[in-house]
CSV table of C-alpha atoms in Angstrom, one decimal:
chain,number,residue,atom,x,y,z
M,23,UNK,CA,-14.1,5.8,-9.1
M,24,UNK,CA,-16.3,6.2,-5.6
M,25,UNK,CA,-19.4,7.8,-5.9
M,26,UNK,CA,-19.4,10.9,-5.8
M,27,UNK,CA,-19.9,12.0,-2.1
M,28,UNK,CA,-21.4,15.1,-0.2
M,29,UNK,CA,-18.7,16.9,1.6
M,30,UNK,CA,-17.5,19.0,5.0
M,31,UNK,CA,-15.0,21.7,5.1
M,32,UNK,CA,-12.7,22.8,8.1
M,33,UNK,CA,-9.5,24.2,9.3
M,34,UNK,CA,-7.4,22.9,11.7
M,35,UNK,CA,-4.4,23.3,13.7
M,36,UNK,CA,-1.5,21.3,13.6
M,37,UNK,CA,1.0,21.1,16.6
M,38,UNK,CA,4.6,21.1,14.9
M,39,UNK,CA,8.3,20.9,16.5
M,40,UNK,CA,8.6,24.4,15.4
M,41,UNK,CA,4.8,25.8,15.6
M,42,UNK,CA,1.4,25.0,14.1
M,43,UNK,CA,0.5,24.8,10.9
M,44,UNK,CA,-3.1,25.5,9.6
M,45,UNK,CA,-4.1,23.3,7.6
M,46,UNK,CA,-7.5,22.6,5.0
M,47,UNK,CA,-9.7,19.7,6.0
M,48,UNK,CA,-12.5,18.3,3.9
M,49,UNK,CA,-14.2,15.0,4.2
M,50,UNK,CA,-17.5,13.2,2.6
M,51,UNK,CA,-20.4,13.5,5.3
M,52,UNK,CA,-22.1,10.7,6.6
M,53,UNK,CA,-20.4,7.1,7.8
M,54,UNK,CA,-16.9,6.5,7.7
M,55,UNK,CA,-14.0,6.2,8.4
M,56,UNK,CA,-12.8,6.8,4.9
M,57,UNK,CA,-8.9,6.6,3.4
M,58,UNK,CA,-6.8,9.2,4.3
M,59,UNK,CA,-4.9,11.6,1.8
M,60,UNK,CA,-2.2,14.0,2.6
M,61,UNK,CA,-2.4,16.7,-0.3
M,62,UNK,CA,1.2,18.8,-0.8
M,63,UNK,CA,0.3,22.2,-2.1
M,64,UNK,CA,2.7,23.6,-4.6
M,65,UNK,CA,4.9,26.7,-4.1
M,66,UNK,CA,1.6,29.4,-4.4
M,67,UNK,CA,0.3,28.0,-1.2
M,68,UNK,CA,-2.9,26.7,0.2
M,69,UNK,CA,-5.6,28.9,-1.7
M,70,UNK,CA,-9.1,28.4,-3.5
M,71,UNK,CA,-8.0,26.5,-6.2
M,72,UNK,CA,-5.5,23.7,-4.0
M,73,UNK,CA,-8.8,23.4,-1.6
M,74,UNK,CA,-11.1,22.6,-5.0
M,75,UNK,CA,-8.5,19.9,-5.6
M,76,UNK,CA,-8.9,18.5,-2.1
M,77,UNK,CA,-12.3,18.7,-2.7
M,78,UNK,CA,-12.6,16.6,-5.8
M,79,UNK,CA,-10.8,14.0,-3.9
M,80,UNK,CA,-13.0,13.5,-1.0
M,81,UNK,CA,-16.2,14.2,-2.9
M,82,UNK,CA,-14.8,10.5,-3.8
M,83,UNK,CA,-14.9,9.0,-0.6
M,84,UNK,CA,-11.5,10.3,0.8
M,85,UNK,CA,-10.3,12.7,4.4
M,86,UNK,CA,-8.2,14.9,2.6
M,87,UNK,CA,-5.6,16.9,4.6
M,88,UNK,CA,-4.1,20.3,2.7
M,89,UNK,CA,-1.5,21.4,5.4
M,90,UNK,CA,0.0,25.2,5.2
M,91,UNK,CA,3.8,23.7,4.2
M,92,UNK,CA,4.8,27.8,5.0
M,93,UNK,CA,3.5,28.0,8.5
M,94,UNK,CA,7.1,29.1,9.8
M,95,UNK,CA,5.8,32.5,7.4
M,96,UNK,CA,2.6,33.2,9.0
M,97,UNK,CA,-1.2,31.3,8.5
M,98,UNK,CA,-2.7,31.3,5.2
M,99,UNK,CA,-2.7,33.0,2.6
M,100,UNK,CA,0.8,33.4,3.1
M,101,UNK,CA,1.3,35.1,-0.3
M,102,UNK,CA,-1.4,37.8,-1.3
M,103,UNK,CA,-2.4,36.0,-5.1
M,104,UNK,CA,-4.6,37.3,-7.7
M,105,UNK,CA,-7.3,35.3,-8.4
M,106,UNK,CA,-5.4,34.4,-11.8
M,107,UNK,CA,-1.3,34.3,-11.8
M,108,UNK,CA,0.3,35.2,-14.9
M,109,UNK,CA,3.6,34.0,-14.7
M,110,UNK,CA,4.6,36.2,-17.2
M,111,UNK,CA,3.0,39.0,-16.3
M,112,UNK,CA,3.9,38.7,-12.7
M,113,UNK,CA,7.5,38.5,-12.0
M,114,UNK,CA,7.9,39.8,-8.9
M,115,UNK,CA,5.9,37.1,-7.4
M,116,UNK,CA,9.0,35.1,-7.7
M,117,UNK,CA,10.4,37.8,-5.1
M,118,UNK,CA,8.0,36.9,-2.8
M,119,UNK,CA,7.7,33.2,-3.2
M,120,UNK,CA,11.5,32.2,-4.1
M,121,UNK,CA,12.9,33.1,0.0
M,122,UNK,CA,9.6,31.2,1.3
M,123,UNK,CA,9.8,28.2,-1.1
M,124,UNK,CA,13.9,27.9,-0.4
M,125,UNK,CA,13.9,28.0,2.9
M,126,UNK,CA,11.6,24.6,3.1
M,127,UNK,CA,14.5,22.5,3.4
M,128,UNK,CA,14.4,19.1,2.8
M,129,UNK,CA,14.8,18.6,6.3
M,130,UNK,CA,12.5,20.6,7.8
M,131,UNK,CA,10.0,19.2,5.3
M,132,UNK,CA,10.5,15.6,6.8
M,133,UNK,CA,10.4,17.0,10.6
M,134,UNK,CA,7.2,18.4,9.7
M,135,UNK,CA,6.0,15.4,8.0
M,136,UNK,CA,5.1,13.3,11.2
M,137,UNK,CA,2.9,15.8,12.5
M,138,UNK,CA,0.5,15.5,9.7
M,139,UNK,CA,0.8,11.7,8.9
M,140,UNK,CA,-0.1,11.4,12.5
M,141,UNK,CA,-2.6,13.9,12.3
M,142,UNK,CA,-4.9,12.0,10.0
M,143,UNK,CA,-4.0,8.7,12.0
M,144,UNK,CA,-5.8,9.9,15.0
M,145,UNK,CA,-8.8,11.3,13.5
M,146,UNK,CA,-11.5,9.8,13.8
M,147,UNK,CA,-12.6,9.6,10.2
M,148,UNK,CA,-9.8,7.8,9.4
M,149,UNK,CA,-9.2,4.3,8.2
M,150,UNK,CA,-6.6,3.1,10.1
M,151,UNK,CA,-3.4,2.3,8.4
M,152,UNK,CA,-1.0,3.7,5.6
M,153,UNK,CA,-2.2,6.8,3.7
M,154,UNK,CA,-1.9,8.3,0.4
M,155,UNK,CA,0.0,11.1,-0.7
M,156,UNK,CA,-0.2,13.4,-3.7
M,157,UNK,CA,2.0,16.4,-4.4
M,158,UNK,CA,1.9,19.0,-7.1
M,159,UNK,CA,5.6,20.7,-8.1
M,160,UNK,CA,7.4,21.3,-4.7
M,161,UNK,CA,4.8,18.9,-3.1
M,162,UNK,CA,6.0,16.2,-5.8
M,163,UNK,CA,9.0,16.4,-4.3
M,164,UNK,CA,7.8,16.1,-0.8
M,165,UNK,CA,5.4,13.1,-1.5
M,166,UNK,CA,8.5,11.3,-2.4
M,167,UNK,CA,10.7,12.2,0.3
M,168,UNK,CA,8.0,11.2,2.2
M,169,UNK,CA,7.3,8.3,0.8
M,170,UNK,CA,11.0,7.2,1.1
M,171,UNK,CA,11.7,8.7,4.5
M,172,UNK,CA,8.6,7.1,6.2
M,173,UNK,CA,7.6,3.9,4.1
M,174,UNK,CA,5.3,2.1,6.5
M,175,UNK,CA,3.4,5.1,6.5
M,176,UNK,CA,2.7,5.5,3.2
M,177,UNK,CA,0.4,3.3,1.3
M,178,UNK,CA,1.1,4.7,-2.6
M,179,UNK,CA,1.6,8.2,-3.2
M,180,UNK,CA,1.6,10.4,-6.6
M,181,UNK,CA,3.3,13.6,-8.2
M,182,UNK,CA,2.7,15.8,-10.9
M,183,UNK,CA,4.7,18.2,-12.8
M,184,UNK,CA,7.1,17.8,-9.6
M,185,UNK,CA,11.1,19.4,-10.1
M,186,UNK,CA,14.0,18.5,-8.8
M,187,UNK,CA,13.4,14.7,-8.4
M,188,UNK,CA,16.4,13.1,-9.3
M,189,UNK,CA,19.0,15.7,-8.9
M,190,UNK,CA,23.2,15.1,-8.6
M,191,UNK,CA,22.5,16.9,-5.0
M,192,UNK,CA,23.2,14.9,-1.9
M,193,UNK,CA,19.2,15.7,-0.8
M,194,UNK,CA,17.9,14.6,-4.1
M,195,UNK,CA,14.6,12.7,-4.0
M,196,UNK,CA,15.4,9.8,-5.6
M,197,UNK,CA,18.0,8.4,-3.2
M,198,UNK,CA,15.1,7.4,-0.7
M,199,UNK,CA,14.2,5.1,-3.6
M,200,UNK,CA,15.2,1.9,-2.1
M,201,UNK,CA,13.5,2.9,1.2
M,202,UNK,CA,9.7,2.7,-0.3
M,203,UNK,CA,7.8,0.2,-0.2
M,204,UNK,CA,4.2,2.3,-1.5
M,205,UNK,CA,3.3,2.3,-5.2
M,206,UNK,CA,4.2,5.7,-6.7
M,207,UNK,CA,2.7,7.7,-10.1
M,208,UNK,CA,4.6,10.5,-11.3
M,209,UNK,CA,3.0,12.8,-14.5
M,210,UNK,CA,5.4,14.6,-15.5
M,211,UNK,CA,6.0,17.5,-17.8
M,212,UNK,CA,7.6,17.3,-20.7
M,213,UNK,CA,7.6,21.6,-20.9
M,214,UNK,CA,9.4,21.6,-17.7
M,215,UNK,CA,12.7,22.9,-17.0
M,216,UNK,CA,13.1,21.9,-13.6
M,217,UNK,CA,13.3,18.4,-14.4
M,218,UNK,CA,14.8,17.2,-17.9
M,219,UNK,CA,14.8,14.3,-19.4
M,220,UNK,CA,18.2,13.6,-17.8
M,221,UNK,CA,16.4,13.7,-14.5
M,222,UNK,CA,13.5,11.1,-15.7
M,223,UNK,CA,15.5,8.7,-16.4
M,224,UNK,CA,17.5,8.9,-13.2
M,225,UNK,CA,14.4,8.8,-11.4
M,226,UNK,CA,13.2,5.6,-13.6
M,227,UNK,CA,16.2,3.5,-12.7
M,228,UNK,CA,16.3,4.1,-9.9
M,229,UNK,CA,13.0,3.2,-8.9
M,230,UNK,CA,13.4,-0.2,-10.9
M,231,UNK,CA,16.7,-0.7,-9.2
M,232,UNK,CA,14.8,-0.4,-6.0
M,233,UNK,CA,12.2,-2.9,-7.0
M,234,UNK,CA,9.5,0.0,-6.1
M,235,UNK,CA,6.0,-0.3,-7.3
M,236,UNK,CA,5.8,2.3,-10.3
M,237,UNK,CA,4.3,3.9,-13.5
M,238,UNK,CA,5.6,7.3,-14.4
M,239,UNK,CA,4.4,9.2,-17.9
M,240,UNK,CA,5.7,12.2,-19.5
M,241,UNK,CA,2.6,14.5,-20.4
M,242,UNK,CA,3.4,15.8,-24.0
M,243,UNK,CA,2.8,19.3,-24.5
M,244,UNK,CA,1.9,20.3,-20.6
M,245,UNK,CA,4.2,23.2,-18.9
M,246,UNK,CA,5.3,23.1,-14.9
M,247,UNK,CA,2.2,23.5,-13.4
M,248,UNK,CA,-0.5,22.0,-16.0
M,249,UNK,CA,-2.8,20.9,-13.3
M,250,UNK,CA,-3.1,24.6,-11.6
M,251,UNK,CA,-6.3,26.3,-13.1
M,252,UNK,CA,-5.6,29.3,-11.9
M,253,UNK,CA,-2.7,30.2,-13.3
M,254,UNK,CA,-1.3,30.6,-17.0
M,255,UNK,CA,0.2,26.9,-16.8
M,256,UNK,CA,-2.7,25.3,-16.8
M,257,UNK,CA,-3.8,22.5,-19.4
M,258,UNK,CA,-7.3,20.8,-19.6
M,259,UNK,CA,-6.3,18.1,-21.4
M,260,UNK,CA,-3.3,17.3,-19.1
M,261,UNK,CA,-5.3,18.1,-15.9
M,262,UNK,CA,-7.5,15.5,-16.8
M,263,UNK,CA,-5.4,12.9,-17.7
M,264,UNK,CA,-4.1,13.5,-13.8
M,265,UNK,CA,-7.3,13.1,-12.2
M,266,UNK,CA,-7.7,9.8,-13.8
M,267,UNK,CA,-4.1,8.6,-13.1
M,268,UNK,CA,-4.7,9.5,-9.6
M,269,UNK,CA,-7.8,8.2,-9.1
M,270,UNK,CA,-6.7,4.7,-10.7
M,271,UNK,CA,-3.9,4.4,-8.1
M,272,UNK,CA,-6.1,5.2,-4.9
M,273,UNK,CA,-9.2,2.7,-6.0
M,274,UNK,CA,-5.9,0.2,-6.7
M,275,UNK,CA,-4.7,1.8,-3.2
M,276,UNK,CA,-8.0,1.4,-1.2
């Protein structure tokens, strides 16, 4: 792993075919330019514990972009959290997130997508060339719709404890398989509901049909959400084990 790097924190504005997005910015201080990393936030949004994340990674030597994937809702915080989200506890959260989170269509997911890979390709602190994505539940899914819907953009991406990945839908994830060409991770979790073992292995072989560049691991014991410390998903051990997978592919990456 890079040494571990001082780091600068921003928000900036994103133009959009349908509006602007805010979106986090953090980046090591002094001489660059440094690998660029587009972060997908998971369904809670962009909040304190998504920007620590985004931290971690460019305290490593990376320009991390966080973008706010709801902007069509309103700037961040979209959804008024508690500093600690007990699923549980806390139904009616659903009510709040569920319209939000549904109504990020595929599609409008990959029109968006251009407007921060060429974001990070114009600033100045930026290698040039591919960059790397990584995506946490409904951003799983997006870094590999991204990954398949603009491959020469994409340099390797990552995923963890992402749903949905390899479904019988039309929109499902995994048909963009034959269109990447970057190295992909998925961590998955094997206390997850939103993507079953049936779904794994759909994802698997179809990757290795494609030829693509990929490891993907099943996290024993972990729940949907194992890397979010601030919620009631969250596993240490699990958490870890992600940091390490993901710094492994960007140091292969970069």
């Amino acid at each position: 792993m890079t040494t571990a790097h001082e780091v600068r924190r921003t928000t900036v504005d994103i133009a959009t075919h349908d509006g602007t997005s805010d979106a986090y910015l953090v980046q090591p201080e002094g001489e660059g330019p440094h690998p660029g990393v587009l972060l997908y936030m998971n369904a809670l949004g962009v909040r304190p514990h998504i920007k620590s994340m985004a931290d971690r990674i460019a305290a490593a030597g990376y320009v991390v972009l966080v973008p706010n994937l709801f902007y069509r809702h309103g700037r961040t915080p979209v959804f008024e959290l508690p500093e600690f989200v007990d699923f549980a506890r806390q139904p009616e959260m659903f009510d709040r997130v569920g319209p939000v989170l549904d109504s990020l269509t595929p599609e409008l997911a990959m029109r968006d997508a251009p407007a921060y890979l060429d974001w990070l390709a114009g600033f100045p602190a930026v290698s040039a060339g591919p960059v790397a994505l990584t995506g946490y539940c409904l951003g799983a899914r997006l870094a590999l719709l991204t990954a398949g819907t603009y491959p020469d953009r994409v340099a390797a991406a990552a995923g963890f404890h992402g749903g949905a990945l390899a479904t019988e839908g039309v929109d499902s994830p995994h048909l963009l398989a034959h269109r990447v060409t970057a190295e992909l991770y998925f961590g998955h979790a094997d206390q997850d509901p939103s993507l079953p073992a049936e779904q794994i292995d759909r994802l698997d072989k179809a990757l290795s049909a494609a030829g693509v560049r990929h490891r993907t691991e099943v996290y024993e014991g972990a729940a949907h959400g194992y890397t979010l410390a601030d919620t009631t998903s969250y596993d240490s051990a699990s958490d870890e084990r992600h940091w390490a997978a993901l710094f492994a592919l960007l140091d292969r990456t970069f």
